[in-house]
Amino acid sequence: AQKVTQAQTEISVVEKEDVTLDCVYETRDTTYYLFWYKQPPSGELVFLIRRNSFDEQNEISGRYSWNFQKSTSSFNFTITASQVVDSAVYFCALSEVSSNYQLIWGAGTKLIIKP
Amino acid sequence: DTGVSQNPRHKITKRGQNVTFRCDPISEHNRLYWYRQTLGQGPEFLTYFQNEAQLEKSRLLSDRFSAERPKGSFSTLEIQRTEQGDSAMYLCASRLAGRSTDTQYFGPGTRLTVL
């Protein structure tokens, strides 16, 4: 069974629209970490955020916000007022104590922002 | 620039040739990871080091692949007798284990094309 599911393969929106990328995870650990990375066309994986399992407080960073809900095992990512430069593939990842903190990756969501 | 660096950025080789990639982690990061990523997929874990010790290898890492981190700083990944199926992006990441900030930072990757 997939441990990290990003059900949206590709999303296309027009610039300035808000967009939410979904991430659902599965783990039996009580201590774990969740991550979002951005991969622009250049290929480099850029770290966006890390959240530990004991901190359900939502976070906002500029136009980016993250909604962590343990009750639904979700860690969704919202971009407000999207821009063309946000176009990239976004990966959600999980690391668990039981897996020695190896990153378990979702399949990624390709986000296309049209001008 | 104090981020993770990788060289070369691109490598084109003929089937059967050997190739070697280098990764320089963030200074003082004791853990170093190698991943492989093919088009449209998330990164696949290959191996990781804690200092100079190679602690885990994926079953994806065939006998033709070898990685070293001789002095606990930079690492090399060698592929012998390359095959067309080896064509992929090879990503390196580093992190400082033992701290609460369990985040891997990635380099720009080496894109390998085997003709």
PDB file of C-alpha atoms in Angstrom:
ATOM      1  CA  ALA A   1       0.000   0.000   0.000  1.00  0.00           C
ATOM      2  CA  GLN A   2       1.223   3.470  -0.796  1.00  0.00           C
ATOM      3  CA  LYS A   3       2.281   5.348   2.261  1.00  0.00           C
ATOM      4  CA  VAL A   4       2.114   8.764   0.662  1.00  0.00           C
ATOM      5  CA  THR A   5      -0.625   9.464  -1.840  1.00  0.00           C
ATOM      6  CA  GLN A   6      -0.828  12.507  -4.037  1.00  0.00           C
ATOM      7  CA  ALA A   7      -3.976  11.781  -5.964  1.00  0.00           C
ATOM      8  CA  GLN A   8      -3.678  14.788  -8.262  1.00  0.00           C
ATOM      9  CA  THR A   9      -1.306  13.924 -11.082  1.00  0.00           C
ATOM     10  CA  GLU A  10      -1.564  17.302 -12.758  1.00  0.00           C
ATOM     11  CA  ILE A  11      -3.339  20.562 -11.976  1.00  0.00           C
ATOM     12  CA  SER A  12      -3.671  23.490 -14.330  1.00  0.00           C
ATOM     13  CA  VAL A  13      -4.942  26.893 -13.206  1.00  0.00           C
ATOM     14  CA  VAL A  14      -4.827  30.433 -14.445  1.00  0.00           C
ATOM     15  CA  GLU A  15      -2.484  32.859 -12.761  1.00  0.00           C
ATOM     16  CA  LYS A  16      -3.819  34.495  -9.581  1.00  0.00           C
ATOM     17  CA  GLU A  17      -6.105  31.594  -8.781  1.00  0.00           C
ATOM     18  CA  ASP A  18      -5.698  29.747  -5.501  1.00  0.00           C
ATOM     19  CA  VAL A  19      -4.747  26.080  -5.730  1.00  0.00           C
ATOM     20  CA  THR A  20      -4.537  23.273  -3.176  1.00  0.00           C
ATOM     21  CA  LEU A  21      -2.336  20.223  -3.549  1.00  0.00           C
ATOM     22  CA  ASP A  22      -3.473  17.198  -1.587  1.00  0.00           C
ATOM     23  CA  CYS A  23      -1.307  14.759   0.337  1.00  0.00           C
ATOM     24  CA  VAL A  24      -2.567  11.791   2.316  1.00  0.00           C
ATOM     25  CA  TYR A  25      -0.179   9.624   4.282  1.00  0.00           C
ATOM     26  CA  GLU A  26      -0.231   6.350   6.152  1.00  0.00           C
ATOM     27  CA  THR A  27       1.883   5.438   9.153  1.00  0.00           C
ATOM     28  CA  ARG A  28       1.679   3.522  12.409  1.00  0.00           C
ATOM     29  CA  ASP A  29       4.391   5.570  14.057  1.00  0.00           C
ATOM     30  CA  THR A  30       3.466   8.194  16.604  1.00  0.00           C
ATOM     31  CA  THR A  31       6.581  10.196  15.743  1.00  0.00           C
ATOM     32  CA  TYR A  32       6.973  11.098  12.107  1.00  0.00           C
ATOM     33  CA  TYR A  33       7.701  14.043   9.848  1.00  0.00           C
ATOM     34  CA  LEU A  34       6.024  15.378   6.758  1.00  0.00           C
ATOM     35  CA  PHE A  35       7.647  17.423   4.046  1.00  0.00           C
ATOM     36  CA  TRP A  36       6.855  19.310   0.884  1.00  0.00           C
ATOM     37  CA  TYR A  37       9.454  19.802  -1.827  1.00  0.00           C
ATOM     38  CA  LYS A  38       9.216  21.759  -5.067  1.00  0.00           C
ATOM     39  CA  GLN A  39      10.937  20.565  -8.238  1.00  0.00           C
ATOM     40  CA  PRO A  40      11.014  23.214 -10.975  1.00  0.00           C
ATOM     41  CA  PRO A  41      11.944  22.314 -14.549  1.00  0.00           C
ATOM     42  CA  SER A  42      15.626  22.774 -13.684  1.00  0.00           C
ATOM     43  CA  GLY A  43      15.363  19.563 -11.657  1.00  0.00           C
ATOM     44  CA  GLU A  44      16.591  20.577  -8.226  1.00  0.00           C
ATOM     45  CA  LEU A  45      14.408  19.550  -5.304  1.00  0.00           C
ATOM     46  CA  VAL A  46      13.759  22.596  -3.148  1.00  0.00           C
ATOM     47  CA  PHE A  47      12.731  22.078   0.457  1.00  0.00           C
ATOM     48  CA  LEU A  48       9.572  24.012   1.366  1.00  0.00           C
ATOM     49  CA  ILE A  49       8.427  22.823   4.771  1.00  0.00           C
ATOM     50  CA  ARG A  50       8.858  20.180   7.442  1.00  0.00           C
ATOM     51  CA  ARG A  51       6.217  19.361  10.006  1.00  0.00           C
ATOM     52  CA  ASN A  52       6.492  16.917  12.911  1.00  0.00           C
ATOM     53  CA  SER A  53       3.616  14.751  14.057  1.00  0.00           C
ATOM     54  CA  PHE A  54       3.179  16.581  17.335  1.00  0.00           C
ATOM     55  CA  ASP A  55       2.652  19.959  15.762  1.00  0.00           C
ATOM     56  CA  GLU A  56      -0.699  20.317  14.061  1.00  0.00           C
ATOM     57  CA  GLN A  57      -0.545  24.055  13.900  1.00  0.00           C
ATOM     58  CA  ASN A  58      -1.090  25.269  10.376  1.00  0.00           C
ATOM     59  CA  GLU A  59       1.615  27.372   8.844  1.00  0.00           C
ATOM     60  CA  ILE A  60       1.624  30.291   6.467  1.00  0.00           C
ATOM     61  CA  SER A  61       4.638  31.576   4.607  1.00  0.00           C
ATOM     62  CA  GLY A  62       3.806  34.356   2.209  1.00  0.00           C
ATOM     63  CA  ARG A  63       1.494  32.935  -0.445  1.00  0.00           C
ATOM     64  CA  TYR A  64       2.069  29.365   0.792  1.00  0.00           C
ATOM     65  CA  SER A  65       0.088  27.689   3.541  1.00  0.00           C
ATOM     66  CA  TRP A  66      -0.063  24.173   4.874  1.00  0.00           C
ATOM     67  CA  ASN A  67      -2.941  22.385   6.589  1.00  0.00           C
ATOM     68  CA  PHE A  68      -1.909  19.390   8.694  1.00  0.00           C
ATOM     69  CA  GLN A  69      -4.781  17.243   9.994  1.00  0.00           C
ATOM     70  CA  LYS A  70      -3.888  14.057  11.842  1.00  0.00           C
ATOM     71  CA  SER A  71      -7.541  13.029  12.018  1.00  0.00           C
ATOM     72  CA  THR A  72      -7.617  12.600   8.247  1.00  0.00           C
ATOM     73  CA  SER A  73      -3.878  11.852   7.799  1.00  0.00           C
ATOM     74  CA  SER A  74      -3.552  14.750   5.423  1.00  0.00           C
ATOM     75  CA  PHE A  75      -0.993  17.456   4.870  1.00  0.00           C
ATOM     76  CA  ASN A  76      -2.334  19.724   2.161  1.00  0.00           C
ATOM     77  CA  PHE A  77      -0.534  22.623   0.542  1.00  0.00           C
ATOM     78  CA  THR A  78      -2.260  25.765  -0.718  1.00  0.00           C
ATOM     79  CA  ILE A  79      -0.806  28.441  -2.954  1.00  0.00           C
ATOM     80  CA  THR A  80      -2.728  31.679  -2.853  1.00  0.00           C
ATOM     81  CA  ALA A  81      -2.732  34.026  -5.833  1.00  0.00           C
ATOM     82  CA  SER A  82      -0.653  31.635  -7.909  1.00  0.00           C
ATOM     83  CA  GLN A  83       2.087  32.900 -10.205  1.00  0.00           C
ATOM     84  CA  VAL A  84       3.695  31.434 -13.303  1.00  0.00           C
ATOM     85  CA  VAL A  85       6.891  30.859 -11.306  1.00  0.00           C
ATOM     86  CA  ASP A  86       4.978  28.431  -9.111  1.00  0.00           C
ATOM     87  CA  SER A  87       4.825  26.015 -12.034  1.00  0.00           C
ATOM     88  CA  ALA A  88       6.680  22.891 -10.927  1.00  0.00           C
ATOM     89  CA  VAL A  89       6.222  19.375  -9.664  1.00  0.00           C
ATOM     90  CA  TYR A  90       5.460  19.289  -5.955  1.00  0.00           C
ATOM     91  CA  PHE A  91       6.298  16.274  -3.835  1.00  0.00           C
ATOM     92  CA  CYS A  92       4.966  15.339  -0.439  1.00  0.00           C
ATOM     93  CA  ALA A  93       7.155  13.025   1.650  1.00  0.00           C
ATOM     94  CA  LEU A  94       7.028  11.177   4.950  1.00  0.00           C
ATOM     95  CA  SER A  95       9.799  10.049   7.279  1.00  0.00           C
ATOM     96  CA  GLU A  96       9.192   7.655  10.147  1.00  0.00           C
ATOM     97  CA  VAL A  97      11.193   6.500  13.097  1.00  0.00           C
ATOM     98  CA  SER A  98      10.401   2.880  12.168  1.00  0.00           C
ATOM     99  CA  SER A  99      11.919   3.401   8.703  1.00  0.00           C
ATOM    100  CA  ASN A 100      15.018   5.051  10.139  1.00  0.00           C
ATOM    101  CA  TYR A 101      13.837   8.399   8.850  1.00  0.00           C
ATOM    102  CA  GLN A 102      14.121   7.440   5.191  1.00  0.00           C
ATOM    103  CA  LEU A 103      12.047   9.724   3.014  1.00  0.00           C
ATOM    104  CA  ILE A 104       8.982   8.036   1.552  1.00  0.00           C
ATOM    105  CA  TRP A 105       7.809  10.010  -1.447  1.00  0.00           C
ATOM    106  CA  GLY A 106       4.487  10.624  -3.080  1.00  0.00           C
ATOM    107  CA  ALA A 107       4.276  10.438  -6.854  1.00  0.00           C
ATOM    108  CA  GLY A 108       4.196  14.208  -7.167  1.00  0.00           C
ATOM    109  CA  THR A 109       1.692  16.694  -8.537  1.00  0.00           C
ATOM    110  CA  LYS A 110       2.573  18.673 -11.613  1.00  0.00           C
ATOM    111  CA  LEU A 111       1.277  22.216 -11.235  1.00  0.00           C
ATOM    112  CA  ILE A 112       0.863  24.348 -14.334  1.00  0.00           C
ATOM    113  CA  ILE A 113       0.127  28.020 -13.888  1.00  0.00           C
ATOM    114  CA  LYS A 114      -1.063  29.649 -17.082  1.00  0.00           C
ATOM    115  CA  PRO A 115      -0.534  33.379 -17.616  1.00  0.00           C
TER     116      PRO A 115
ATOM    117  CA  ASP B   1      27.323  28.894  -2.112  1.00  0.00           C
ATOM    118  CA  THR B   2      26.980  26.568   0.877  1.00  0.00           C
ATOM    119  CA  GLY B   3      24.366  24.221  -0.563  1.00  0.00           C
ATOM    120  CA  VAL B   4      24.764  20.689  -1.862  1.00  0.00           C
ATOM    121  CA  SER B   5      26.695  20.576  -5.128  1.00  0.00           C
ATOM    122  CA  GLN B   6      26.910  17.838  -7.716  1.00  0.00           C
ATOM    123  CA  ASN B   7      29.185  17.306 -10.671  1.00  0.00           C
ATOM    124  CA  PRO B   8      28.805  16.930 -13.522  1.00  0.00           C
ATOM    125  CA  ARG B   9      25.339  18.341 -14.105  1.00  0.00           C
ATOM    126  CA  HIS B  10      24.927  16.353 -17.289  1.00  0.00           C
ATOM    127  CA  LYS B  11      26.610  13.217 -18.568  1.00  0.00           C
ATOM    128  CA  ILE B  12      26.100  11.480 -21.875  1.00  0.00           C
ATOM    129  CA  THR B  13      27.784   8.135 -22.292  1.00  0.00           C
ATOM    130  CA  LYS B  14      27.663   5.084 -24.479  1.00  0.00           C
ATOM    131  CA  ARG B  15      26.302   1.818 -23.214  1.00  0.00           C
ATOM    132  CA  GLY B  16      28.973  -0.240 -21.523  1.00  0.00           C
ATOM    133  CA  GLN B  17      31.052   2.702 -20.325  1.00  0.00           C
ATOM    134  CA  ASN B  18      31.713   3.509 -16.691  1.00  0.00           C
ATOM    135  CA  VAL B  19      30.642   6.830 -15.170  1.00  0.00           C
ATOM    136  CA  THR B  20      31.339   8.516 -11.857  1.00  0.00           C
ATOM    137  CA  PHE B  21      29.395  11.298 -10.193  1.00  0.00           C
ATOM    138  CA  ARG B  22      30.446  13.463  -7.302  1.00  0.00           C
ATOM    139  CA  CYS B  23      28.428  15.027  -4.510  1.00  0.00           C
ATOM    140  CA  ASP B  24      29.648  17.648  -2.058  1.00  0.00           C
ATOM    141  CA  PRO B  25      27.236  17.930   0.877  1.00  0.00           C
ATOM    142  CA  ILE B  26      26.531  20.910   3.049  1.00  0.00           C
ATOM    143  CA  SER B  27      29.486  21.407   5.328  1.00  0.00           C
ATOM    144  CA  GLU B  28      29.203  19.473   8.616  1.00  0.00           C
ATOM    145  CA  HIS B  29      26.235  17.412   7.431  1.00  0.00           C
ATOM    146  CA  ASN B  30      27.049  13.895   8.536  1.00  0.00           C
ATOM    147  CA  ARG B  31      24.457  12.060   6.477  1.00  0.00           C
ATOM    148  CA  LEU B  32      24.569  11.852   2.714  1.00  0.00           C
ATOM    149  CA  TYR B  33      21.960  10.223   0.490  1.00  0.00           C
ATOM    150  CA  TRP B  34      21.848   9.146  -3.138  1.00  0.00           C
ATOM    151  CA  TYR B  35      18.586   8.902  -5.072  1.00  0.00           C
ATOM    152  CA  ARG B  36      17.636   8.122  -8.624  1.00  0.00           C
ATOM    153  CA  GLN B  37      14.716   9.782 -10.345  1.00  0.00           C
ATOM    154  CA  THR B  38      13.208   8.905 -13.703  1.00  0.00           C
ATOM    155  CA  LEU B  39      10.843  11.079 -15.650  1.00  0.00           C
ATOM    156  CA  GLY B  40       7.451  11.498 -14.023  1.00  0.00           C
ATOM    157  CA  GLN B  41       8.418   9.654 -10.870  1.00  0.00           C
ATOM    158  CA  GLY B  42       9.430  10.594  -7.382  1.00  0.00           C
ATOM    159  CA  PRO B  43      12.991   9.993  -6.170  1.00  0.00           C
ATOM    160  CA  GLU B  44      13.990   6.405  -5.420  1.00  0.00           C
ATOM    161  CA  PHE B  45      16.365   5.827  -2.549  1.00  0.00           C
ATOM    162  CA  LEU B  46      19.662   4.177  -3.483  1.00  0.00           C
ATOM    163  CA  THR B  47      21.958   4.407  -0.470  1.00  0.00           C
ATOM    164  CA  TYR B  48      23.087   6.594   2.386  1.00  0.00           C
ATOM    165  CA  PHE B  49      26.144   7.280   4.485  1.00  0.00           C
ATOM    166  CA  GLN B  50      26.647   8.398   8.030  1.00  0.00           C
ATOM    167  CA  ASN B  51      30.063   9.992   7.916  1.00  0.00           C
ATOM    168  CA  GLU B  52      32.179   7.509   5.942  1.00  0.00           C
ATOM    169  CA  ALA B  53      30.055   4.452   6.763  1.00  0.00           C
ATOM    170  CA  GLN B  54      27.563   3.212   4.192  1.00  0.00           C
ATOM    171  CA  LEU B  55      24.633   2.241   6.387  1.00  0.00           C
ATOM    172  CA  GLU B  56      21.975   1.148   3.939  1.00  0.00           C
ATOM    173  CA  LYS B  57      21.692   0.131   0.308  1.00  0.00           C
ATOM    174  CA  SER B  58      18.509  -0.295  -1.639  1.00  0.00           C
ATOM    175  CA  ARG B  59      17.859  -3.453  -3.619  1.00  0.00           C
ATOM    176  CA  LEU B  60      17.780  -1.085  -6.593  1.00  0.00           C
ATOM    177  CA  LEU B  61      21.524  -0.731  -6.213  1.00  0.00           C
ATOM    178  CA  SER B  62      22.817  -3.526  -8.411  1.00  0.00           C
ATOM    179  CA  ASP B  63      26.372  -4.828  -8.358  1.00  0.00           C
ATOM    180  CA  ARG B  64      27.238  -2.364 -11.103  1.00  0.00           C
ATOM    181  CA  PHE B  65      26.656   0.524  -8.712  1.00  0.00           C
ATOM    182  CA  SER B  66      29.103   1.488  -6.010  1.00  0.00           C
ATOM    183  CA  ALA B  67      29.208   4.486  -3.734  1.00  0.00           C
ATOM    184  CA  GLU B  68      31.925   5.773  -1.464  1.00  0.00           C
ATOM    185  CA  ARG B  69      32.433   8.536   1.023  1.00  0.00           C
ATOM    186  CA  PRO B  70      36.054   7.993   1.965  1.00  0.00           C
ATOM    187  CA  LYS B  71      36.645  10.889   4.321  1.00  0.00           C
ATOM    188  CA  GLY B  72      33.117  11.505   5.425  1.00  0.00           C
ATOM    189  CA  SER B  73      32.847  14.606   3.280  1.00  0.00           C
ATOM    190  CA  PHE B  74      32.204  14.307  -0.476  1.00  0.00           C
ATOM    191  CA  SER B  75      30.807  11.143  -2.003  1.00  0.00           C
ATOM    192  CA  THR B  76      31.109   9.450  -5.377  1.00  0.00           C
ATOM    193  CA  LEU B  77      28.641   7.195  -7.138  1.00  0.00           C
ATOM    194  CA  GLU B  78      30.067   4.974  -9.854  1.00  0.00           C
ATOM    195  CA  ILE B  79      28.083   3.007 -12.384  1.00  0.00           C
ATOM    196  CA  GLN B  80      29.996   0.331 -14.259  1.00  0.00           C
ATOM    197  CA  ARG B  81      29.011  -1.061 -17.646  1.00  0.00           C
ATOM    198  CA  THR B  82      26.164   1.407 -18.033  1.00  0.00           C
ATOM    199  CA  GLU B  83      22.886   0.285 -19.554  1.00  0.00           C
ATOM    200  CA  GLN B  84      20.194   2.351 -21.222  1.00  0.00           C
ATOM    201  CA  GLY B  85      17.976   1.715 -18.210  1.00  0.00           C
ATOM    202  CA  ASP B  86      20.440   3.650 -16.076  1.00  0.00           C
ATOM    203  CA  SER B  87      19.391   6.881 -17.794  1.00  0.00           C
ATOM    204  CA  ALA B  88      17.943   9.035 -15.045  1.00  0.00           C
ATOM    205  CA  MET B  89      18.576  11.988 -12.793  1.00  0.00           C
ATOM    206  CA  TYR B  90      20.875  11.107  -9.897  1.00  0.00           C
ATOM    207  CA  LEU B  91      20.213  13.230  -6.852  1.00  0.00           C
ATOM    208  CA  CYS B  92      22.302  13.717  -3.763  1.00  0.00           C
ATOM    209  CA  ALA B  93      21.022  15.052  -0.457  1.00  0.00           C
ATOM    210  CA  SER B  94      22.557  15.738   2.916  1.00  0.00           C
ATOM    211  CA  ARG B  95      21.341  16.345   6.430  1.00  0.00           C
ATOM    212  CA  LEU B  96      22.613  16.722   9.934  1.00  0.00           C
ATOM    213  CA  ALA B  97      21.474  13.663  11.836  1.00  0.00           C
ATOM    214  CA  GLY B  98      20.955  13.785  15.543  1.00  0.00           C
ATOM    215  CA  ARG B  99      19.202  17.106  15.593  1.00  0.00           C
ATOM    216  CA  SER B 100      15.505  17.795  15.600  1.00  0.00           C
ATOM    217  CA  THR B 101      15.712  19.369  12.173  1.00  0.00           C
ATOM    218  CA  ASP B 102      15.367  16.174  10.172  1.00  0.00           C
ATOM    219  CA  THR B 103      15.485  17.743   6.722  1.00  0.00           C
ATOM    220  CA  GLN B 104      17.344  16.569   3.659  1.00  0.00           C
ATOM    221  CA  TYR B 105      18.676  19.258   1.359  1.00  0.00           C
ATOM    222  CA  PHE B 106      19.165  18.316  -2.245  1.00  0.00           C
ATOM    223  CA  GLY B 107      21.720  19.159  -4.865  1.00  0.00           C
ATOM    224  CA  PRO B 108      20.892  20.069  -8.465  1.00  0.00           C
ATOM    225  CA  GLY B 109      21.340  16.502  -9.649  1.00  0.00           C
ATOM    226  CA  THR B 110      23.341  14.825 -12.402  1.00  0.00           C
ATOM    227  CA  ARG B 111      21.338  13.897 -15.468  1.00  0.00           C
ATOM    228  CA  LEU B 112      22.706  10.737 -17.060  1.00  0.00           C
ATOM    229  CA  THR B 113      21.873   9.725 -20.612  1.00  0.00           C
ATOM    230  CA  VAL B 114      23.074   6.346 -21.799  1.00  0.00           C
ATOM    231  CA  LEU B 115      23.036   5.967 -25.586  1.00  0.00           C
TER     232      LEU B 115
END
